[in-house]
Amino acid sequence: MNLLKTPMWDVPDIETLDLHENYMRLRLFQDEVFAECSIYELLWFFGIKDAPTLLEQFRVWSATGALEWLEEDRIHQETLPFAEYVDLTRVQLEPTRHPSPEPVDGIYIFGSKKTD
């Protein structure tokens, strides 16, 4: 698995990345831990149709100040609670249904991969 080394909104080759092998770190508003999510998990969770649309969504969230990039830890950090910005900043209005990602040991937990 490959951790994104730049913010999602700066990924130049999003269309050629393996959606299951490339992942990013995300910390929710005022949370102490972060999740590591594959690009596919993000598409599935947010109901976004494809990687270029996901990239555009992250650009909007960055431009509106809802997300910031913490360079040292390579984490996308929410600066506002999700409920305060998600409906106002949606790039894709109708969600896309994707097959659920593969479970680990029979259990699927979004963003469950953690590293030190």
Short mmCIF file of C-alpha atoms in Angstrom, two decimals:
data_model
loop_
_atom_site.label_atom_id
_atom_site.label_comp_id
_atom_site.label_asym_id
_atom_site.label_seq_id
_atom_site.Cartn_x
_atom_site.Cartn_y
_atom_site.Cartn_z
CA MET A 1 0.00 0.00 0.00
CA ASN A 2 1.17 3.50 -0.82
CA LEU A 3 0.50 6.49 1.38
CA LEU A 4 -0.18 9.72 -0.52
CA LYS A 5 2.68 12.11 0.15
CA THR A 6 0.79 15.20 -0.99
CA PRO A 7 -2.69 16.47 -0.19
CA MET A 8 -5.42 14.75 -2.19
CA TRP A 9 -6.17 18.02 -4.01
CA ASP A 10 -2.60 18.10 -5.39
CA VAL A 11 -2.37 14.52 -6.70
CA PRO A 12 -1.38 14.95 -10.37
CA ASP A 13 -2.06 11.39 -11.58
CA ILE A 14 -5.28 10.45 -9.78
CA GLU A 15 -6.68 8.65 -12.85
CA THR A 16 -3.77 6.22 -13.00
CA LEU A 17 -3.50 5.38 -9.30
CA ASP A 18 -4.61 1.97 -8.10
CA LEU A 19 -7.71 2.78 -6.04
CA HIS A 20 -7.16 -0.12 -3.64
CA GLU A 21 -3.41 0.24 -3.14
CA ASN A 22 -3.16 4.00 -2.58
CA TYR A 23 -4.46 5.52 0.59
CA MET A 24 -4.54 8.72 2.61
CA ARG A 25 -4.79 9.78 6.22
CA LEU A 26 -7.82 11.64 7.49
CA ARG A 27 -8.49 13.07 10.93
CA LEU A 28 -11.98 14.22 11.75
CA PHE A 29 -12.71 17.51 13.49
CA GLN A 30 -11.17 17.62 16.99
CA ASP A 31 -10.39 13.89 16.90
CA GLU A 32 -7.17 12.53 18.38
CA VAL A 33 -6.73 9.56 16.05
CA PHE A 34 -6.69 9.37 12.29
CA ALA A 35 -7.96 6.83 9.79
CA GLU A 36 -6.07 5.50 6.81
CA CYS A 37 -8.45 5.05 3.90
CA SER A 38 -7.83 3.72 0.42
CA ILE A 39 -9.03 5.91 -2.41
CA TYR A 40 -11.65 3.25 -3.13
CA GLU A 41 -12.91 3.38 0.46
CA LEU A 42 -13.35 7.14 0.09
CA LEU A 43 -15.29 6.72 -3.16
CA TRP A 44 -17.48 4.10 -1.49
CA PHE A 45 -18.00 6.05 1.74
CA PHE A 46 -18.81 9.41 0.12
CA GLY A 47 -20.69 7.87 -2.82
CA ILE A 48 -18.46 9.64 -5.34
CA LYS A 49 -18.45 8.20 -8.86
CA ASP A 50 -14.72 8.27 -9.68
CA ALA A 51 -11.25 9.41 -8.61
CA PRO A 52 -11.24 12.69 -10.62
CA THR A 53 -14.52 13.71 -8.94
CA LEU A 54 -13.07 12.80 -5.54
CA LEU A 55 -10.05 14.99 -6.33
CA GLU A 56 -12.37 17.88 -7.21
CA GLN A 57 -14.34 17.33 -3.99
CA PHE A 58 -11.17 17.54 -1.91
CA ARG A 59 -10.16 20.71 -3.79
CA VAL A 60 -13.49 22.29 -2.86
CA TRP A 61 -13.12 21.24 0.77
CA SER A 62 -9.62 22.69 0.85
CA ALA A 63 -10.65 25.95 -0.85
CA THR A 64 -13.54 26.46 1.58
CA GLY A 65 -11.27 25.81 4.56
CA ALA A 66 -13.01 22.62 5.68
CA LEU A 67 -9.78 20.60 5.33
CA GLU A 68 -6.14 21.43 5.85
CA TRP A 69 -2.97 19.48 5.10
CA LEU A 70 -0.61 18.64 7.96
CA GLU A 71 2.64 18.12 6.07
CA GLU A 72 4.70 16.52 8.82
CA ASP A 73 2.25 13.68 9.43
CA ARG A 74 0.73 13.62 5.94
CA ILE A 75 -2.77 14.02 7.36
CA HIS A 76 -5.86 15.68 5.93
CA GLN A 77 -7.33 17.43 8.97
CA GLU A 78 -10.95 18.57 9.21
CA THR A 79 -11.18 22.15 10.48
CA LEU A 80 -14.98 22.10 10.75
CA PRO A 81 -17.46 19.39 11.74
CA PHE A 82 -18.48 17.39 8.66
CA ALA A 83 -22.18 18.27 9.06
CA GLU A 84 -21.38 21.99 8.79
CA TYR A 85 -19.86 21.84 5.32
CA VAL A 86 -20.78 18.63 3.49
CA ASP A 87 -24.19 19.66 2.11
CA LEU A 88 -22.98 23.14 1.13
CA THR A 89 -19.90 21.90 -0.73
CA ARG A 90 -21.03 18.76 -2.55
CA VAL A 91 -19.54 18.43 -6.04
CA GLN A 92 -21.69 15.42 -6.98
CA LEU A 93 -25.29 15.80 -5.83
CA GLU A 94 -26.52 12.22 -6.37
CA PRO A 95 -24.47 9.47 -4.68
CA THR A 96 -23.01 6.56 -6.62
CA ARG A 97 -23.29 3.08 -5.17
CA HIS A 98 -20.08 1.06 -5.23
CA PRO A 99 -19.62 -2.56 -4.13
CA SER A 100 -18.45 -2.71 -0.51
CA PRO A 101 -14.68 -3.00 -0.10
CA GLU A 102 -13.26 -6.37 0.92
CA PRO A 103 -13.65 -7.07 4.66
CA VAL A 104 -10.65 -7.90 6.83
CA ASP A 105 -11.17 -11.07 8.87
CA GLY A 106 -14.85 -10.94 7.94
CA ILE A 107 -15.32 -7.42 9.30
CA TYR A 108 -15.39 -4.15 7.40
CA ILE A 109 -14.59 -0.94 9.26
CA PHE A 110 -14.11 2.21 7.18
CA GLY A 111 -10.62 3.65 7.60
CA SER A 112 -9.55 0.83 9.88
CA LYS A 113 -5.94 0.64 8.76
CA LYS A 114 -3.61 2.40 11.18
CA THR A 115 0.13 2.89 11.16
CA ASP A 116 2.64 4.06 13.75
#
